[in-house]
């Protein structure tokens, strides 16, 4: 068994490994590129491949770890993990994991979580239908501490006309509109102050043309936002969104949500993924969104 660092030349074969062996997910090459080289905290020492001596071209195991500075502490994440189904229960994932864990420990990190490496994350936890992964992480000493879910919205069945609601808000000086490139600096400053964890995703939305971000202003002052195509681009991914507490309950979030979903529909998606939720009744109310996947969140405290 040979372990190598992941590099550009391995990207197509590694994406193929993920496609073939993570049956609940899709992993086009461009998405693996976003998850790896597009990761702001990308660490080549924590991104590893296993090769079998008899087939040096194709990787049979892949792990991606990252370390992120959170407000209170640094946390390590196992962001992706996959082993060829023909080579399982041979200790391949264990070898990859142990190498990543020891490097995470060397960096002085005291805690590791699985997936959920926001802002650039693939999934918000372990999908228990990957039951081998549940067994694997529990065996490695991880404890489940919460669960969460991804919802999905059928974009073909929604009614998007919010003109009546918008007109009535306009009387109070409240305007909902698409953000433009010129707004970028002001918006990022405001998000940094009010919704710090979402700055990166909001800034990603400005890379799309048109910008995949809608905002609400009261007398010209920013009060709410919602974005899409800001993470897992190319999959119909909604979010993040946030409304200033003083303006909650006025229907602004609903308008901004529907503007994003309509945008996704116009891009040709039939389904939107509303990840890592959060207020399920809100999304059910405005977009008839249903739970599509459940994720178990795992954590290991390093000794
Ligand atoms: C999870 C996964 C990476 C494990 O890879 P692996 O190389 O087979 O894992 P290992 O051989 O190192 O297993 C280590 C331990 O994990 C546990 N484990 C792994 N697979 C298991 C299974 N099918 N049943 C029970 N326990 C299992 C065992 O305790 C095992 O130790 P043991 O063989 O000494 O009993 C692999 O099953 C996989 O790629 N699954 C699909 C992708 C996936 O689920 N990724 C994570 C998504 S959240």
Short mmCIF file of C-alpha atoms and ligand atoms in Angstrom, two decimals:
data_model
loop_
_atom_site.label_atom_id
_atom_site.label_comp_id
_atom_site.label_asym_id
_atom_site.label_seq_id
_atom_site.Cartn_x
_atom_site.Cartn_y
_atom_site.Cartn_z
CA UNK A 1 0.00 0.00 0.00
CA UNK A 2 1.47 3.34 -1.09
CA UNK A 3 0.32 6.69 0.32
CA UNK A 4 0.88 9.86 -1.72
CA UNK A 5 -0.13 13.48 -1.42
CA UNK A 6 -3.01 14.49 -3.67
CA UNK A 7 -1.96 16.69 -6.61
CA UNK A 8 -3.57 18.22 -9.70
CA UNK A 9 -2.69 15.21 -11.86
CA UNK A 10 -4.70 12.91 -9.54
CA UNK A 11 -7.88 14.97 -9.68
CA UNK A 12 -9.78 13.14 -12.49
CA UNK A 13 -9.01 9.64 -11.14
CA UNK A 14 -9.87 10.70 -7.58
CA UNK A 15 -13.20 12.23 -8.65
CA UNK A 16 -13.93 8.95 -10.45
CA UNK A 17 -13.09 6.99 -7.29
CA UNK A 18 -15.59 9.15 -5.38
CA UNK A 19 -18.27 8.79 -8.07
CA UNK A 20 -17.96 5.01 -8.11
CA UNK A 21 -17.79 4.52 -4.37
CA UNK A 22 -20.04 7.15 -2.78
CA UNK A 23 -23.29 5.90 -4.20
CA UNK A 24 -25.48 8.54 -2.55
CA UNK A 25 -23.62 11.47 -4.05
CA UNK A 26 -22.38 12.95 -7.26
CA UNK A 27 -18.79 14.11 -7.66
CA UNK A 28 -18.05 15.72 -11.01
CA UNK A 29 -14.40 16.73 -11.49
CA UNK A 30 -15.30 20.43 -11.08
CA UNK A 31 -16.88 19.76 -7.69
CA UNK A 32 -13.83 17.90 -6.37
CA UNK A 33 -11.75 20.84 -7.61
CA UNK A 34 -13.93 23.24 -5.61
CA UNK A 35 -13.67 21.02 -2.48
CA UNK A 36 -9.88 20.67 -2.74
CA UNK A 37 -8.02 23.45 -4.53
CA UNK A 38 -10.94 25.85 -3.93
CA UNK A 39 -10.77 25.25 -0.15
CA UNK A 40 -9.48 28.40 1.59
CA UNK A 41 -7.62 26.25 4.16
CA UNK A 42 -6.45 23.61 1.69
CA UNK A 43 -3.60 21.57 3.16
CA UNK A 44 -1.73 19.20 0.85
CA UNK A 45 -0.25 17.38 3.88
CA UNK A 46 -3.78 16.40 4.94
CA UNK A 47 -5.00 15.43 1.46
CA UNK A 48 -3.85 11.88 0.79
CA UNK A 49 -4.33 9.02 -1.64
CA UNK A 50 -3.68 5.30 -1.34
CA UNK A 51 -2.48 3.23 -4.30
CA UNK A 52 -2.28 -0.51 -4.69
CA UNK A 53 1.15 -1.68 -5.96
CA UNK A 54 -0.56 -3.53 -8.83
CA UNK A 55 -2.47 -0.52 -10.14
CA UNK A 56 -0.36 2.60 -9.66
CA UNK A 57 -2.59 4.71 -11.95
CA UNK A 58 -5.80 4.59 -9.98
CA UNK A 59 -6.14 5.57 -6.34
CA UNK A 60 -8.08 3.15 -4.13
CA UNK A 61 -8.45 5.43 -1.11
CA UNK A 62 -8.78 9.19 -0.54
CA UNK A 63 -8.95 11.42 2.49
CA UNK A 64 -9.08 15.18 2.77
CA UNK A 65 -8.51 16.85 6.10
CA UNK A 66 -8.47 20.58 6.89
CA UNK A 67 -7.81 22.69 9.94
CA UNK A 68 -9.95 25.75 10.51
CA UNK A 69 -9.72 28.59 12.96
CA UNK A 70 -13.12 28.91 14.64
CA UNK A 71 -13.99 31.76 17.05
CA UNK A 72 -13.00 29.75 20.16
CA UNK A 73 -10.40 27.29 18.89
CA UNK A 74 -8.84 25.53 15.93
CA UNK A 75 -10.81 22.48 14.74
CA UNK A 76 -9.67 19.69 12.43
CA UNK A 77 -12.12 18.27 9.89
CA UNK A 78 -12.24 15.10 7.85
CA UNK A 79 -13.82 16.73 4.85
CA UNK A 80 -13.89 13.78 2.44
CA UNK A 81 -13.15 10.08 2.83
CA UNK A 82 -13.65 7.28 0.35
CA UNK A 83 -12.25 3.78 -0.24
CA UNK A 84 -12.77 1.62 -3.33
CA UNK A 85 -15.46 -0.94 -2.46
CA UNK A 86 -13.20 -3.77 -3.70
CA UNK A 87 -10.57 -2.86 -1.12
CA UNK A 88 -12.61 -2.32 2.04
CA UNK A 89 -11.96 -3.75 5.52
CA UNK A 90 -8.24 -3.90 4.77
CA UNK A 91 -7.33 -0.93 6.93
CA UNK A 92 -6.98 1.57 4.06
CA UNK A 93 -9.21 4.25 5.57
CA UNK A 94 -7.56 3.63 8.95
CA UNK A 95 -4.07 4.30 7.55
CA UNK A 96 -5.24 7.47 5.81
CA UNK A 97 -7.15 8.65 8.86
CA UNK A 98 -4.29 7.96 11.28
CA UNK A 99 -1.82 9.89 9.13
CA UNK A 100 -4.25 12.84 8.90
CA UNK A 101 -5.06 12.70 12.63
CA UNK A 102 -1.44 12.75 13.68
CA UNK A 103 -0.74 15.81 11.50
CA UNK A 104 -3.83 17.54 12.91
CA UNK A 105 -2.57 16.75 16.43
CA UNK A 106 0.92 18.04 15.61
CA UNK A 107 -0.73 21.38 14.71
CA UNK A 108 -1.96 21.65 18.31
CA UNK A 109 -5.61 20.96 17.43
CA UNK A 110 -7.72 19.34 20.17
CA UNK A 111 -10.89 18.41 18.30
CA UNK A 112 -11.83 16.74 15.00
CA UNK A 113 -15.23 16.80 13.32
CA UNK A 114 -16.48 14.91 10.29
CA UNK A 115 -17.44 16.72 7.08
CA UNK A 116 -19.21 20.06 8.11
CA UNK A 117 -16.08 22.08 7.23
CA UNK A 118 -18.01 25.25 6.41
CA UNK A 119 -17.80 27.52 4.44
CA UNK A 120 -16.49 25.08 1.80
CA UNK A 121 -18.11 21.80 2.84
CA UNK A 122 -19.47 18.86 0.89
CA UNK A 123 -21.94 17.60 3.50
CA UNK A 124 -22.92 18.80 6.99
CA UNK A 125 -22.11 15.45 8.66
CA UNK A 126 -22.15 11.70 8.07
CA UNK A 127 -25.16 10.40 6.18
CA UNK A 128 -26.06 7.30 8.24
CA UNK A 129 -27.02 5.49 5.03
CA UNK A 130 -23.24 5.32 4.59
CA UNK A 131 -23.41 2.89 7.49
CA UNK A 132 -19.81 1.74 6.99
CA UNK A 133 -18.76 5.33 7.69
CA UNK A 134 -20.82 5.39 10.91
CA UNK A 135 -19.04 2.16 12.00
CA UNK A 136 -15.68 3.54 10.94
CA UNK A 137 -15.88 6.86 12.79
CA UNK A 138 -17.33 5.30 15.94
CA UNK A 139 -14.48 2.77 15.89
CA UNK A 140 -12.02 5.66 15.65
CA UNK A 141 -13.43 7.19 18.83
CA UNK A 142 -15.87 9.75 17.41
CA UNK A 143 -19.07 10.52 19.34
CA UNK A 144 -22.31 11.69 17.78
CA UNK A 145 -23.27 15.08 19.26
CA UNK A 146 -26.10 16.34 17.01
CA UNK A 147 -27.91 15.76 13.78
CA UNK A 148 -29.06 17.98 10.96
CA UNK A 149 -30.69 17.67 7.57
CA UNK A 150 -30.71 18.84 3.96
CA UNK A 151 -34.09 19.76 2.55
CA UNK A 152 -35.04 19.79 -1.08
CA UNK A 153 -37.49 22.02 -2.93
CA UNK A 154 -39.22 21.05 -6.16
CA UNK A 155 -38.57 24.13 -8.30
CA UNK A 156 -41.16 23.23 -10.92
CA UNK A 157 -44.11 23.40 -8.55
CA UNK A 158 -43.45 26.71 -6.77
CA UNK A 159 -45.17 30.06 -7.27
CA UNK A 160 -42.52 32.77 -7.40
CA UNK A 161 -44.57 35.95 -7.75
CA UNK A 162 -43.85 38.10 -4.69
CA UNK A 163 -44.77 41.45 -6.30
CA UNK A 164 -47.74 42.06 -3.96
CA UNK A 165 -45.65 41.46 -0.83
CA UNK A 166 -42.81 43.56 -2.21
CA UNK A 167 -45.13 46.49 -3.02
CA UNK A 168 -46.47 46.54 0.50
CA UNK A 169 -42.93 46.52 1.96
CA UNK A 170 -41.91 49.33 -0.40
CA UNK A 171 -44.40 51.60 1.40
CA UNK A 172 -42.20 51.19 4.49
CA UNK A 173 -39.03 51.95 2.48
CA UNK A 174 -38.07 48.25 2.32
CA UNK A 175 -36.61 47.16 -1.03
CA UNK A 176 -35.63 43.64 -2.11
CA UNK A 177 -33.31 43.32 -5.12
CA UNK A 178 -30.44 41.40 -6.69
CA UNK A 179 -27.02 42.55 -5.48
CA UNK A 180 -24.63 43.95 -8.07
CA UNK A 181 -20.84 43.90 -8.29
CA UNK A 182 -20.70 47.50 -6.98
CA UNK A 183 -22.38 46.44 -3.72
CA UNK A 184 -19.70 43.88 -2.91
CA UNK A 185 -17.57 45.82 -0.44
CA UNK A 186 -20.51 47.19 1.58
CA UNK A 187 -22.25 43.83 1.70
CA UNK A 188 -19.17 41.87 2.76
CA UNK A 189 -18.49 44.37 5.56
CA UNK A 190 -22.06 44.03 6.82
CA UNK A 191 -22.05 40.21 6.60
CA UNK A 192 -18.67 40.11 8.37
CA UNK A 193 -20.18 42.10 11.24
CA UNK A 194 -23.59 40.41 11.44
CA UNK A 195 -23.21 36.88 10.06
CA UNK A 196 -19.44 36.26 10.27
CA UNK A 197 -19.53 32.55 9.41
CA UNK A 198 -21.07 33.28 6.00
CA UNK A 199 -18.65 35.84 4.57
CA UNK A 200 -16.83 33.35 2.37
CA UNK A 201 -20.01 31.95 0.79
CA UNK A 202 -21.42 35.44 0.20
CA UNK A 203 -18.17 36.48 -1.45
CA UNK A 204 -18.35 33.35 -3.67
CA UNK A 205 -21.78 34.48 -4.90
CA UNK A 206 -20.08 37.56 -6.43
CA UNK A 207 -17.99 35.29 -8.68
CA UNK A 208 -21.18 34.29 -10.53
CA UNK A 209 -22.60 36.32 -13.38
CA UNK A 210 -25.19 37.57 -12.62
CA UNK A 211 -24.38 37.73 -8.91
CA UNK A 212 -26.32 34.96 -7.11
CA UNK A 213 -27.18 37.10 -4.11
CA UNK A 214 -30.37 38.97 -3.23
CA UNK A 215 -30.55 41.67 -0.59
CA UNK A 216 -33.07 43.73 1.32
CA UNK A 217 -32.42 47.37 2.17
CA UNK A 218 -34.36 49.75 4.39
CA UNK A 219 -33.85 53.32 3.25
CA UNK A 220 -30.66 52.18 1.57
CA UNK A 221 -29.34 50.31 4.60
CA UNK A 222 -28.66 46.58 4.25
CA UNK A 223 -30.89 44.38 6.44
CA UNK A 224 -31.08 40.89 4.91
CA UNK A 225 -29.55 38.64 2.26
CA UNK A 226 -29.91 35.26 0.64
CA UNK A 227 -27.49 33.51 -1.72
CA UNK A 228 -27.22 30.43 -3.89
CA UNK A 229 -24.51 28.73 -5.96
CA UNK A 230 -22.07 29.83 -3.26
CA UNK A 231 -20.91 26.34 -2.21
CA UNK A 232 -21.08 23.02 -4.07
CA UNK A 233 -21.60 25.06 -7.24
CA UNK A 234 -23.33 23.19 -10.02
CA UNK A 235 -25.60 21.19 -7.71
CA UNK A 236 -28.50 23.62 -7.09
CA UNK A 237 -27.24 24.56 -3.63
CA UNK A 238 -29.16 27.28 -1.77
CA UNK A 239 -27.85 29.52 1.02
CA UNK A 240 -26.76 31.03 3.21
CA UNK A 241 -29.44 33.54 4.18
CA UNK A 242 -29.95 35.89 7.11
CA UNK A 243 -32.24 38.73 8.21
CA UNK A 244 -31.41 41.34 10.82
CA UNK A 245 -33.35 40.42 14.02
CA UNK A 246 -35.18 43.79 14.01
CA UNK A 247 -36.86 42.93 10.69
CA UNK A 248 -37.75 39.29 11.21
CA UNK A 249 -41.38 38.22 10.82
CA UNK A 250 -42.14 40.67 7.99
CA UNK A 251 -41.89 38.14 5.16
CA UNK A 252 -38.53 39.44 3.89
CA UNK A 253 -36.79 36.06 4.23
CA UNK A 254 -39.58 34.42 2.22
CA UNK A 255 -39.19 36.93 -0.63
CA UNK A 256 -35.40 36.56 -0.74
CA UNK A 257 -35.66 32.75 -0.60
CA UNK A 258 -38.09 32.67 -3.52
CA UNK A 259 -35.91 35.03 -5.56
CA UNK A 260 -32.97 32.64 -5.17
CA UNK A 261 -35.07 29.57 -5.95
CA UNK A 262 -36.52 31.23 -9.05
CA UNK A 263 -32.98 32.06 -10.16
CA UNK A 264 -31.99 28.40 -9.75
CA UNK A 265 -35.05 27.34 -11.74
CA UNK A 266 -34.11 29.78 -14.51
CA UNK A 267 -30.63 28.24 -14.55
CA UNK A 268 -32.29 24.92 -15.41
CA UNK A 269 -32.38 23.19 -12.04
CA UNK A 270 -35.54 21.27 -11.19
CA UNK A 271 -34.59 20.82 -7.55
CA UNK A 272 -32.84 23.02 -4.99
CA UNK A 273 -30.93 21.67 -2.03
CA UNK A 274 -31.43 23.64 1.16
CA UNK A 275 -28.57 22.38 3.30
CA UNK A 276 -27.80 22.12 7.02
CA UNK A 277 -31.22 23.32 8.20
CA UNK A 278 -32.12 25.05 10.54
CA UNK A 279 -35.69 26.36 10.54
CA UNK A 280 -37.51 23.50 8.77
CA UNK A 281 -41.01 25.13 9.15
CA UNK A 282 -39.80 28.33 7.44
CA UNK A 283 -38.63 26.44 4.34
CA UNK A 284 -41.67 24.18 4.32
CA UNK A 285 -43.96 27.22 4.50
CA UNK A 286 -42.41 29.19 1.63
CA UNK A 287 -41.04 26.46 -0.61
CA UNK A 288 -42.79 23.25 0.48
CA UNK A 289 -39.31 21.90 1.17
CA UNK A 290 -39.02 18.41 2.59
CA UNK A 291 -36.26 16.63 4.45
CA UNK A 292 -34.26 14.74 1.85
CA UNK A 293 -31.19 13.65 3.78
CA UNK A 294 -30.24 13.37 7.40
CA UNK A 295 -26.71 13.80 8.75
CA UNK A 296 -25.18 12.75 12.04
CA UNK A 297 -22.59 15.12 13.41
CA UNK A 298 -19.54 13.51 14.96
CA UNK A 299 -16.71 14.82 17.07
CA UNK A 300 -13.56 13.36 18.58
CA UNK A 301 -11.61 15.03 21.38
CA UNK A 302 -7.90 14.40 20.84
CA UNK A 303 -5.98 13.25 23.94
C1 LIG B 1 -16.13 4.29 5.44
C2 LIG B 1 -15.01 3.75 4.57
C3 LIG B 1 -14.13 4.93 4.16
C4 LIG B 1 -14.18 2.72 5.38
O1 LIG B 1 -13.06 2.30 4.60
P1 LIG B 1 -12.24 0.95 4.91
O2 LIG B 1 -10.92 1.09 4.23
O3 LIG B 1 -13.08 -0.21 4.56
O4 LIG B 1 -12.04 1.06 6.50
P2 LIG B 1 -11.04 0.22 7.41
O5 LIG B 1 -10.72 -1.08 6.79
O6 LIG B 1 -9.88 1.08 7.76
O7 LIG B 1 -11.97 0.00 8.70
C5 LIG B 1 -11.58 0.39 10.00
C6 LIG B 1 -12.67 0.01 10.99
O8 LIG B 1 -13.90 0.69 10.68
C7 LIG B 1 -15.01 -0.17 10.98
N1 LIG B 1 -15.70 -0.54 9.72
C8 LIG B 1 -15.38 -0.17 8.46
N2 LIG B 1 -16.25 -0.73 7.58
C9 LIG B 1 -17.12 -1.46 8.29
C10 LIG B 1 -18.22 -2.30 7.96
N3 LIG B 1 -18.59 -2.48 6.69
N4 LIG B 1 -18.89 -2.91 8.96
C11 LIG B 1 -18.51 -2.76 10.25
N5 LIG B 1 -17.44 -2.01 10.61
C12 LIG B 1 -16.77 -1.36 9.67
C13 LIG B 1 -14.40 -1.43 11.58
O9 LIG B 1 -14.34 -1.25 12.99
C14 LIG B 1 -13.02 -1.45 10.94
O10 LIG B 1 -12.08 -2.16 11.70
P3 LIG B 1 -11.96 -3.77 11.57
O11 LIG B 1 -11.97 -4.10 10.11
O12 LIG B 1 -10.66 -4.04 12.26
O13 LIG B 1 -13.15 -4.32 12.28
C15 LIG B 1 -15.57 3.02 3.32
O14 LIG B 1 -16.55 2.10 3.73
C16 LIG B 1 -16.17 3.92 2.28
O15 LIG B 1 -15.45 4.46 1.43
N6 LIG B 1 -17.51 4.10 2.29
C17 LIG B 1 -18.18 4.93 1.27
C18 LIG B 1 -17.83 6.37 1.38
C19 LIG B 1 -18.25 6.95 2.69
O16 LIG B 1 -19.13 6.47 3.37
N7 LIG B 1 -17.60 8.06 3.03
C20 LIG B 1 -17.98 8.78 4.17
C21 LIG B 1 -19.27 9.48 3.85
S1 LIG B 1 -19.93 10.32 5.23
#
